[in-house]
Every structure is written in structure tokens, then in C-alpha cells.
Amino acid sequence: MSYIYDLWDDFISLLFPRLCYACGNHLMRNERLICTECYVVIPRTNNHIKADNPVAQLFWGRCMIEKAAAFSYYNKGSRIKNLIHNLKYKGIREIGYELGRIYGLSLETSGFMKDIDLIIPVPLHPAKKKVRGFNQSETISMGIADATHLPVDIKSLERTLVSATQTKKSRYERWTNVEGIFQVTDPQTIMGKHVLLVDDVITTGSTVESCSIELLKIEGVKDGQMLRVFFRLLILRQ
Ligand SMILES: [Zn+2]
């Protein structure tokens, strides 16, 4: 029976070839979304096993992030860039989930996720989310949640301003345009929690900095105890 199924599967693949979203090659029967070669050759930063990595250094002196890491390098024409492009602009949201799941497994086994209570994706402005149909950072977070069994909170942090595309701004504008873009709508949920903040790409780090500024405002005193919000950050670009 499985032989007939395989034949049928091959026949369907001839009519509707399934291609790897990273390199465009045909996927084998046991492959999904990303081919085995891409799994192997997509470069990993291994930031998560080195505390003073380049992504963490990006935030030194800017905001109190405990740890930071990126999955891969976002170079021109790279396989990871193709994946992110297919995720964001072709709407293949399963790619985000799969990348999150792969990275989540590495983060979990390395101890990077130790003491994390909550995963928060960097929110899109509701209008932008409506146009795109989904938030790519949210799908990545869902994949990480699958690998780590941690909850994803998509309600407590909200984007209130649509900022102009970061790439169109000067470097100075990008560095100064960080306050008041996000707001915490449910401080009680986040209070005292150790948060993993997830974004899909990072350039200057200003988006993540904006989120952190708002989340860190929750730090306060309750029941005679100092409660703090901690951050670990996951980004797919360096
Ligand atoms: Zn491939």
C-alpha cells in the first residue's frame, strides 16, 4: 500500500514540484519546506553559547538585556535571506515556525532558555498585521514554544506607532527613534517574569531597544519584593 502511495506522491510531485524555500531545489519525499542540504549549510552564529557575542554587544550601554543571540547571518543572496523573504513577503508562515523550532531546540539544549518564563514576539502595528495577515515574529515564537514548551504572550505588548521603514532613515534617526513605539497593555502578566523577546531580523537593534524600554518600565516593588523583568533576545539576523 505504501508503495502505491509513494508512486502517487511522486506523480503529484511531478505535476506540482515542491521546492526548497531556501535554495529552490526540489524537495525529497521526506523533506518539508527546507532541504537537508540547506539545514546543514545555513551558517549558524552560535551566539547563544557565547555571552559577549556581537548581537549582545549591540545593546551594551543601551538597554538592560541579559543575553542576546541571532540564529544566522543575513547576507545578500543567502539562503536565510530567501527564507525570511518567503516568510514575510510570500506569506509562507510555516517557515517561521520551522526556523523557530530548529533554533528553539539548540537554545534549549545549550541552557540559553534556563529560567525563561515567557516568549514575547516583537509586535507589528495592528494595521500592518492586517495587511500581512500575520506577524512573522509570532510564527517564529510559536516554533520556539514547540521546542521549549514555554508559553507565547502576544497580548501584553503592543505596537502603537507605525514607524517609517528603518532602512530609509539616517543612522542617527534610527538610534534616536526608539521611545514610545510600543506599550505594555497588561503589566501584571509580565511583572517579575523572565522574558525571551523574539524578532525576525536585526539591523541596528533599535526595535528591540524600544520594546525593552517599555517592558523594563514594569520593574517595580510589589509585596515588599523587588520584581524585575529580564530579557533574552532572539533574532534571526546579525
Ligand atoms: Zn535547500
Tab-separated table of N, CA, C and O in Angstrom, residues 23-129:
chain	number	residue	atom	x	y	z
A	23	CYS	N	16.754	27.364	-1.183
A	23	CYS	CA	17.650	27.274	-2.346
A	23	CYS	C	16.918	27.023	-3.661
A	23	CYS	O	17.511	27.158	-4.732
A	24	GLY	N	15.648	26.647	-3.624
A	24	GLY	CA	14.879	26.429	-4.841
A	24	GLY	C	15.019	25.038	-5.444
A	24	GLY	O	14.396	24.738	-6.458
A	25	ASN	N	15.831	24.171	-4.864
A	25	ASN	CA	15.962	22.801	-5.367
A	25	ASN	C	14.734	21.976	-5.001
A	25	ASN	O	14.021	22.296	-4.055
A	26	HIS	N	14.544	20.881	-5.768
A	26	HIS	CA	13.409	20.000	-5.480
A	26	HIS	C	13.578	19.350	-4.117
A	26	HIS	O	14.669	18.925	-3.752
A	27	LEU	N	12.453	19.270	-3.395
A	27	LEU	CA	12.492	18.613	-2.091
A	27	LEU	C	12.291	17.114	-2.271
A	27	LEU	O	11.530	16.679	-3.132
A	28	MET	N	13.002	16.336	-1.492
A	28	MET	CA	12.815	14.889	-1.489
A	28	MET	C	11.514	14.572	-0.736
A	28	MET	O	10.962	15.416	-0.049
A	29	ARG	N	11.114	13.322	-0.867
A	29	ARG	CA	9.835	12.909	-0.280
A	29	ARG	C	9.760	13.176	1.234
A	29	ARG	O	8.727	13.538	1.761
A	30	ASN	N	10.889	12.987	1.919
A	30	ASN	CA	10.889	13.136	3.385
A	30	ASN	C	11.236	14.559	3.845
A	30	ASN	O	11.401	14.811	5.027
A	31	GLU	N	11.394	15.480	2.881
A	31	GLU	CA	11.763	16.852	3.252
A	31	GLU	C	10.544	17.781	3.209
A	31	GLU	O	9.646	17.592	2.384
A	32	ARG	N	10.573	18.786	4.092
A	32	ARG	CA	9.470	19.752	4.154
A	32	ARG	C	10.038	21.162	4.212
A	32	ARG	O	10.934	21.421	5.004
A	33	LEU	N	9.593	22.034	3.375
A	33	LEU	CA	9.950	23.462	3.366
A	33	LEU	C	11.420	23.731	3.054
A	33	LEU	O	11.754	24.536	2.199
A	34	ILE	N	12.322	23.077	3.794
A	34	ILE	CA	13.759	23.337	3.653
A	34	ILE	C	14.461	22.004	3.384
A	34	ILE	O	14.213	21.023	4.096
A	35	CYS	N	15.347	21.974	2.364
A	35	CYS	CA	16.017	20.715	2.026
A	35	CYS	C	17.135	20.405	3.042
A	35	CYS	O	17.588	21.287	3.780
A	36	THR	N	17.543	19.162	3.035
A	36	THR	CA	18.552	18.714	4.007
A	36	THR	C	19.855	19.484	3.846
A	36	THR	O	20.497	19.855	4.829
A	37	GLU	N	20.227	19.739	2.583
A	37	GLU	CA	21.484	20.469	2.343
A	37	GLU	C	21.436	21.850	3.007
A	37	GLU	O	22.395	22.276	3.653
A	38	CYS	N	20.291	22.525	2.872
A	38	CYS	CA	20.171	23.863	3.479
A	38	CYS	C	20.224	23.796	5.002
A	38	CYS	O	20.820	24.668	5.636
A	39	TYR	N	19.596	22.776	5.558
A	39	TYR	CA	19.677	22.608	7.011
A	39	TYR	C	21.139	22.576	7.458
A	39	TYR	O	21.515	23.127	8.484
A	40	VAL	N	21.954	21.891	6.643
A	40	VAL	CA	23.357	21.688	7.018
A	40	VAL	C	24.201	22.938	6.744
A	40	VAL	O	25.006	23.336	7.582
A	41	VAL	N	23.995	23.555	5.577
A	41	VAL	CA	24.936	24.617	5.184
A	41	VAL	C	24.527	26.032	5.614
A	41	VAL	O	25.350	26.948	5.551
A	42	ILE	N	23.276	26.227	6.030
A	42	ILE	CA	22.918	27.569	6.525
A	42	ILE	C	23.807	27.876	7.736
A	42	ILE	O	23.817	27.132	8.717
A	43	PRO	N	24.601	28.944	7.649
A	43	PRO	CA	25.557	29.206	8.730
A	43	PRO	C	24.882	29.588	10.038
A	43	PRO	O	23.891	30.324	10.034
A	44	ARG	N	25.369	29.072	11.126
A	44	ARG	CA	24.831	29.402	12.452
A	44	ARG	C	25.836	30.306	13.163
A	44	ARG	O	27.039	30.085	13.073
A	45	THR	N	25.337	31.281	13.872
A	45	THR	CA	26.248	32.199	14.572
A	45	THR	C	26.794	31.573	15.857
A	45	THR	O	27.852	31.947	16.326
A	46	ASN	N	26.006	30.666	16.428
A	46	ASN	CA	26.328	30.091	17.751
A	46	ASN	C	26.489	31.165	18.825
A	46	ASN	O	27.198	30.973	19.810
A	47	ASN	N	25.819	32.300	18.624
A	47	ASN	CA	25.810	33.379	19.624
A	47	ASN	C	25.369	32.889	20.996
A	47	ASN	O	25.862	33.362	22.019
A	48	HIS	N	24.421	31.969	20.977
A	48	HIS	CA	23.783	31.568	22.245
A	48	HIS	C	24.728	30.862	23.204
A	48	HIS	O	24.410	30.705	24.365
A	49	ILE	N	25.892	30.422	22.706
A	49	ILE	CA	26.827	29.771	23.630
A	49	ILE	C	27.974	30.718	24.026
A	49	ILE	O	28.915	30.317	24.684
A	50	LYS	N	27.885	31.975	23.570
A	50	LYS	CA	28.924	32.947	23.911
A	50	LYS	C	28.268	34.246	24.384
A	50	LYS	O	27.609	34.935	23.595
A	51	ALA	N	28.418	34.574	25.651
A	51	ALA	CA	27.687	35.697	26.242
A	51	ALA	C	28.036	37.051	25.607
A	51	ALA	O	27.161	37.874	25.366
A	52	ASP	N	29.323	37.280	25.292
A	52	ASP	CA	29.702	38.597	24.750
A	52	ASP	C	29.789	38.554	23.229
A	52	ASP	O	30.757	39.019	22.620
A	53	ASN	N	28.768	38.005	22.603
A	53	ASN	CA	28.734	37.898	21.141
A	53	ASN	C	28.370	39.250	20.500
A	53	ASN	O	27.914	40.164	21.191
A	54	PRO	N	28.530	39.395	19.185
A	54	PRO	CA	28.281	40.692	18.521
A	54	PRO	C	26.861	41.215	18.690
A	54	PRO	O	26.654	42.433	18.740
A	55	VAL	N	25.859	40.336	18.770
A	55	VAL	CA	24.479	40.812	18.950
A	55	VAL	C	24.301	41.383	20.357
A	55	VAL	O	23.689	42.435	20.538
A	56	ALA	N	24.852	40.705	21.347
A	56	ALA	CA	24.779	41.206	22.721
A	56	ALA	C	25.491	42.557	22.826
A	56	ALA	O	24.989	43.490	23.459
A	57	GLN	N	26.638	42.667	22.154
A	57	GLN	CA	27.415	43.911	22.201
A	57	GLN	C	26.639	45.095	21.625
A	57	GLN	O	26.839	46.239	22.022
A	58	LEU	N	25.757	44.787	20.687
A	58	LEU	CA	24.926	45.820	20.067
A	58	LEU	C	24.111	46.590	21.110
A	58	LEU	O	23.770	47.746	20.915
A	59	PHE	N	23.790	45.937	22.225
A	59	PHE	CA	22.923	46.546	23.228
A	59	PHE	C	23.668	47.050	24.456
A	59	PHE	O	23.059	47.596	25.372
A	60	TRP	N	24.956	46.880	24.466
A	60	TRP	CA	25.740	47.363	25.597
A	60	TRP	C	25.566	48.874	25.743
A	60	TRP	O	25.710	49.613	24.783
A	61	GLY	N	25.233	49.307	26.940
A	61	GLY	CA	25.066	50.742	27.188
A	61	GLY	C	23.755	51.293	26.680
A	61	GLY	O	23.499	52.492	26.777
A	62	ARG	N	22.903	50.457	26.115
A	62	ARG	CA	21.636	50.952	25.568
A	62	ARG	C	20.445	50.464	26.375
A	62	ARG	O	19.547	51.231	26.680
A	63	CYS	N	20.386	49.192	26.668
A	63	CYS	CA	19.284	48.679	27.487
A	63	CYS	C	19.724	47.400	28.200
A	63	CYS	O	20.669	46.734	27.782
A	64	MET	N	19.001	47.110	29.263
A	64	MET	CA	19.385	46.010	30.140
A	64	MET	C	18.902	44.656	29.609
A	64	MET	O	17.924	44.109	30.088
A	65	ILE	N	19.571	44.176	28.611
A	65	ILE	CA	19.249	42.847	28.103
A	65	ILE	C	20.246	41.862	28.684
A	65	ILE	O	21.456	42.114	28.669
A	66	GLU	N	19.746	40.785	29.199
A	66	GLU	CA	20.632	39.850	29.882
A	66	GLU	C	21.495	39.058	28.908
A	66	GLU	O	22.689	38.865	29.111
A	67	LYS	N	20.855	38.559	27.875
A	67	LYS	CA	21.573	37.792	26.856
A	67	LYS	C	20.960	38.094	25.506
A	67	LYS	O	19.780	38.440	25.425
A	68	ALA	N	21.718	37.928	24.458
A	68	ALA	CA	21.170	38.122	23.119
A	68	ALA	C	21.838	37.153	22.155
A	68	ALA	O	23.001	36.791	22.333
A	69	ALA	N	21.099	36.750	21.159
A	69	ALA	CA	21.650	35.812	20.182
A	69	ALA	C	20.905	35.920	18.863
A	69	ALA	O	19.749	36.305	18.824
A	70	ALA	N	21.587	35.590	17.792
A	70	ALA	CA	20.953	35.513	16.479
A	70	ALA	C	21.197	34.119	15.903
A	70	ALA	O	22.207	33.486	16.196
A	71	PHE	N	20.285	33.666	15.088
A	71	PHE	CA	20.373	32.324	14.527
A	71	PHE	C	21.399	32.244	13.399
A	71	PHE	O	22.239	31.363	13.372
A	72	SER	N	21.311	33.200	12.449
A	72	SER	CA	22.174	33.111	11.264
A	72	SER	C	22.566	34.496	10.774
A	72	SER	O	22.221	35.498	11.378
A	73	TYR	N	23.294	34.528	9.680
A	73	TYR	CA	23.745	35.789	9.077
A	73	TYR	C	22.873	36.096	7.866
A	73	TYR	O	22.629	35.208	7.044
A	74	TYR	N	22.481	37.341	7.781
A	74	TYR	CA	21.526	37.748	6.742
A	74	TYR	C	22.273	38.419	5.590
A	74	TYR	O	22.209	39.618	5.410
A	75	ASN	N	23.023	37.638	4.852
A	75	ASN	CA	23.805	38.223	3.767
A	75	ASN	C	22.997	38.249	2.469
A	75	ASN	O	22.087	37.454	2.280
A	76	LYS	N	23.424	39.149	1.579
A	76	LYS	CA	22.750	39.287	0.290
A	76	LYS	C	22.791	37.950	-0.461
A	76	LYS	O	23.847	37.334	-0.579
A	77	GLY	N	21.628	37.532	-0.938
A	77	GLY	CA	21.567	36.302	-1.722
A	77	GLY	C	21.712	35.026	-0.902
A	77	GLY	O	21.805	33.936	-1.457
A	78	SER	N	21.733	35.156	0.411
A	78	SER	CA	21.941	33.970	1.243
A	78	SER	C	20.654	33.156	1.365
A	78	SER	O	19.558	33.641	1.108
A	79	ARG	N	20.825	31.898	1.757
A	79	ARG	CA	19.654	31.024	1.898
A	79	ARG	C	18.718	31.529	2.989
A	79	ARG	O	17.499	31.435	2.868
A	80	ILE	N	19.285	32.046	4.064
A	80	ILE	CA	18.429	32.521	5.161
A	80	ILE	C	17.634	33.748	4.706
A	80	ILE	O	16.477	33.925	5.080
A	81	LYS	N	18.243	34.563	3.847
A	81	LYS	CA	17.520	35.732	3.334
A	81	LYS	C	16.336	35.273	2.476
A	81	LYS	O	15.251	35.849	2.559
A	82	ASN	N	16.549	34.229	1.663
A	82	ASN	CA	15.449	33.683	0.863
A	82	ASN	C	14.322	33.184	1.765
A	82	ASN	O	13.143	33.384	1.479
A	83	LEU	N	14.697	32.535	2.849
A	83	LEU	CA	13.692	32.018	3.776
A	83	LEU	C	12.872	33.146	4.399
A	83	LEU	O	11.646	33.097	4.445
A	84	ILE	N	13.574	34.173	4.873
A	84	ILE	CA	12.884	35.296	5.510
A	84	ILE	C	11.999	36.028	4.488
A	84	ILE	O	10.882	36.447	4.798
A	85	HIS	N	12.497	36.133	3.256
A	85	HIS	CA	11.709	36.776	2.198
A	85	HIS	C	10.429	35.978	1.922
A	85	HIS	O	9.337	36.542	1.825
A	86	ASN	N	10.564	34.658	1.809
A	86	ASN	CA	9.385	33.803	1.580
A	86	ASN	C	8.421	33.851	2.757
A	86	ASN	O	7.214	33.759	2.583
A	87	LEU	N	8.979	33.993	3.943
A	87	LEU	CA	8.145	34.099	5.146
A	87	LEU	C	7.368	35.417	5.161
A	87	LEU	O	6.138	35.426	5.263
A	88	LYS	N	8.082	36.524	4.981
A	88	LYS	CA	7.459	37.831	5.167
A	88	LYS	C	6.640	38.303	3.960
A	88	LYS	O	5.583	38.883	4.126
A	89	TYR	N	7.164	38.065	2.792
A	89	TYR	CA	6.520	38.673	1.620
A	89	TYR	C	5.739	37.683	0.762
A	89	TYR	O	4.937	38.082	-0.077
A	90	LYS	N	5.975	36.396	0.937
A	90	LYS	CA	5.170	35.400	0.214
A	90	LYS	C	4.167	34.737	1.155
A	90	LYS	O	3.380	33.890	0.739
A	91	GLY	N	4.248	35.101	2.425
A	91	GLY	CA	3.250	34.616	3.384
A	91	GLY	C	3.359	33.151	3.753
A	91	GLY	O	2.382	32.553	4.186
A	92	ILE	N	4.541	32.551	3.593
A	92	ILE	CA	4.712	31.137	3.952
A	92	ILE	C	5.058	31.081	5.446
A	92	ILE	O	6.223	30.972	5.834
A	93	ARG	N	4.046	31.193	6.271
A	93	ARG	CA	4.294	31.352	7.710
A	93	ARG	C	4.889	30.108	8.361
A	93	ARG	O	5.503	30.196	9.416
A	94	GLU	N	4.723	28.939	7.720
A	94	GLU	CA	5.306	27.708	8.276
A	94	GLU	C	6.831	27.808	8.358
A	94	GLU	O	7.458	27.137	9.179
A	95	ILE	N	7.432	28.647	7.507
A	95	ILE	CA	8.889	28.815	7.539
A	95	ILE	C	9.307	29.397	8.893
A	95	ILE	O	10.286	28.957	9.497
A	96	GLY	N	8.555	30.380	9.369
A	96	GLY	CA	8.862	30.982	10.663
A	96	GLY	C	8.783	29.950	11.772
A	96	GLY	O	9.664	29.869	12.629
A	97	TYR	N	7.746	29.157	11.711
A	97	TYR	CA	7.549	28.119	12.721
A	97	TYR	C	8.723	27.135	12.701
A	97	TYR	O	9.272	26.781	13.750
A	98	GLU	N	9.113	26.736	11.496
A	98	GLU	CA	10.192	25.747	11.377
A	98	GLU	C	11.533	26.324	11.858
A	98	GLU	O	12.278	25.657	12.574
A	99	LEU	N	11.832	27.576	11.474
A	99	LEU	CA	13.078	28.206	11.933
A	99	LEU	C	13.084	28.333	13.452
A	99	LEU	O	14.095	28.071	14.107
A	100	GLY	N	11.942	28.720	13.997
A	100	GLY	CA	11.825	28.836	15.453
A	100	GLY	C	12.039	27.492	16.134
A	100	GLY	O	12.708	27.405	17.163
A	101	ARG	N	11.487	26.454	15.528
A	101	ARG	CA	11.606	25.113	16.119
A	101	ARG	C	13.071	24.639	16.102
A	101	ARG	O	13.583	24.149	17.109
A	102	ILE	N	13.734	24.865	14.960
A	102	ILE	CA	15.141	24.446	14.848
A	102	ILE	C	15.995	25.181	15.886
A	102	ILE	O	16.790	24.595	16.610
A	103	TYR	N	15.809	26.514	15.927
A	103	TYR	CA	16.634	27.304	16.849
A	103	TYR	C	16.264	27.019	18.298
A	103	TYR	O	17.127	26.959	19.168
A	104	GLY	N	14.964	26.830	18.525
A	104	GLY	CA	14.478	26.532	19.871
A	104	GLY	C	15.145	25.292	20.449
A	104	GLY	O	15.512	25.262	21.627
A	105	LEU	N	15.342	24.295	19.610
A	105	LEU	CA	15.986	23.060	20.076
A	105	LEU	C	17.431	23.339	20.503
A	105	LEU	O	17.892	22.864	21.534
A	106	SER	N	18.158	24.128	19.680
A	106	SER	CA	19.541	24.484	20.032
A	106	SER	C	19.594	25.289	21.317
A	106	SER	O	20.442	25.063	22.180
A	107	LEU	N	18.657	26.249	21.443
A	107	LEU	CA	18.641	27.114	22.627
A	107	LEU	C	18.333	26.297	23.876
A	107	LEU	O	18.926	26.507	24.933
A	108	GLU	N	17.419	25.371	23.722
A	108	GLU	CA	17.006	24.555	24.861
A	108	GLU	C	18.162	23.676	25.346
A	108	GLU	O	18.459	23.627	26.537
A	109	THR	N	18.837	23.007	24.416
A	109	THR	CA	19.891	22.074	24.823
A	109	THR	C	21.136	22.805	25.335
A	109	THR	O	21.902	22.253	26.109
A	110	SER	N	21.328	24.065	24.913
A	110	SER	CA	22.522	24.799	25.354
A	110	SER	C	22.335	25.451	26.726
A	110	SER	O	23.288	25.984	27.286
A	111	GLY	N	21.113	25.475	27.234
A	111	GLY	CA	20.856	26.124	28.528
A	111	GLY	C	20.503	27.592	28.405
A	111	GLY	O	20.283	28.276	29.395
A	112	PHE	N	20.434	28.103	27.177
A	112	PHE	CA	20.111	29.515	26.945
A	112	PHE	C	18.728	29.870	27.484
A	112	PHE	O	18.483	31.000	27.899
A	113	MET	N	17.829	28.887	27.492
A	113	MET	CA	16.442	29.147	27.896
A	113	MET	C	16.215	28.985	29.394
A	113	MET	O	15.088	29.127	29.858
A	114	LYS	N	17.279	28.707	30.123
A	114	LYS	CA	17.133	28.469	31.556
A	114	LYS	C	16.442	29.663	32.239
A	114	LYS	O	16.800	30.801	32.015
A	115	ASP	N	15.447	29.384	33.054
A	115	ASP	CA	14.697	30.381	33.836
A	115	ASP	C	13.754	31.268	33.013
A	115	ASP	O	13.142	32.181	33.557
A	116	ILE	N	13.669	31.056	31.720
A	116	ILE	CA	12.729	31.856	30.924
A	116	ILE	C	11.301	31.431	31.256
A	116	ILE	O	10.999	30.247	31.335
A	117	ASP	N	10.425	32.431	31.445
A	117	ASP	CA	9.030	32.139	31.770
A	117	ASP	C	8.102	32.315	30.577
A	117	ASP	O	7.073	31.663	30.476
A	118	LEU	N	8.493	33.224	29.684
A	118	LEU	CA	7.540	33.720	28.708
A	118	LEU	C	8.254	34.112	27.413
A	118	LEU	O	9.337	34.671	27.462
A	119	ILE	N	7.624	33.819	26.283
A	119	ILE	CA	8.173	34.261	24.994
A	119	ILE	C	7.286	35.394	24.479
A	119	ILE	O	6.067	35.244	24.399
A	120	ILE	N	7.897	36.519	24.152
A	120	ILE	CA	7.127	37.643	23.589
A	120	ILE	C	7.695	38.017	22.222
A	120	ILE	O	8.846	38.426	22.122
A	121	PRO	N	6.900	37.853	21.159
A	121	PRO	CA	7.362	38.301	19.842
A	121	PRO	C	7.261	39.819	19.735
A	121	PRO	O	6.340	40.409	20.311
A	122	VAL	N	8.180	40.441	19.014
A	122	VAL	CA	8.075	41.885	18.756
A	122	VAL	C	6.799	42.103	17.948
A	122	VAL	O	6.621	41.513	16.892
A	123	PRO	N	5.867	42.946	18.476
A	123	PRO	CA	4.578	43.092	17.785
A	123	PRO	C	4.665	43.938	16.516
A	123	PRO	O	5.497	44.838	16.430
A	124	LEU	N	3.789	43.643	15.581
A	124	LEU	CA	3.598	44.518	14.422
A	124	LEU	C	2.483	45.488	14.791
A	124	LEU	O	1.641	45.186	15.643
A	125	HIS	N	2.452	46.637	14.134
A	125	HIS	CA	1.302	47.519	14.307
A	125	HIS	C	0.070	46.794	13.756
A	125	HIS	O	0.160	46.122	12.726
A	126	PRO	N	-1.099	46.889	14.452
A	126	PRO	CA	-2.292	46.163	14.004
A	126	PRO	C	-2.625	46.375	12.517
A	126	PRO	O	-3.047	45.430	11.833
A	127	ALA	N	-2.411	47.598	12.023
A	127	ALA	CA	-2.718	47.872	10.611
A	127	ALA	C	-1.795	47.078	9.690
A	127	ALA	O	-2.213	46.543	8.663
A	128	LYS	N	-0.537	46.988	10.078
A	128	LYS	CA	0.438	46.254	9.276
A	128	LYS	C	0.166	44.750	9.350
A	128	LYS	O	0.305	44.027	8.356
A	129	LYS	N	-0.219	44.319	10.528
A	129	LYS	CA	-0.528	42.893	10.701
A	129	LYS	C	-1.736	42.512	9.848
A	129	LYS	O	-1.793	41.420	9.278
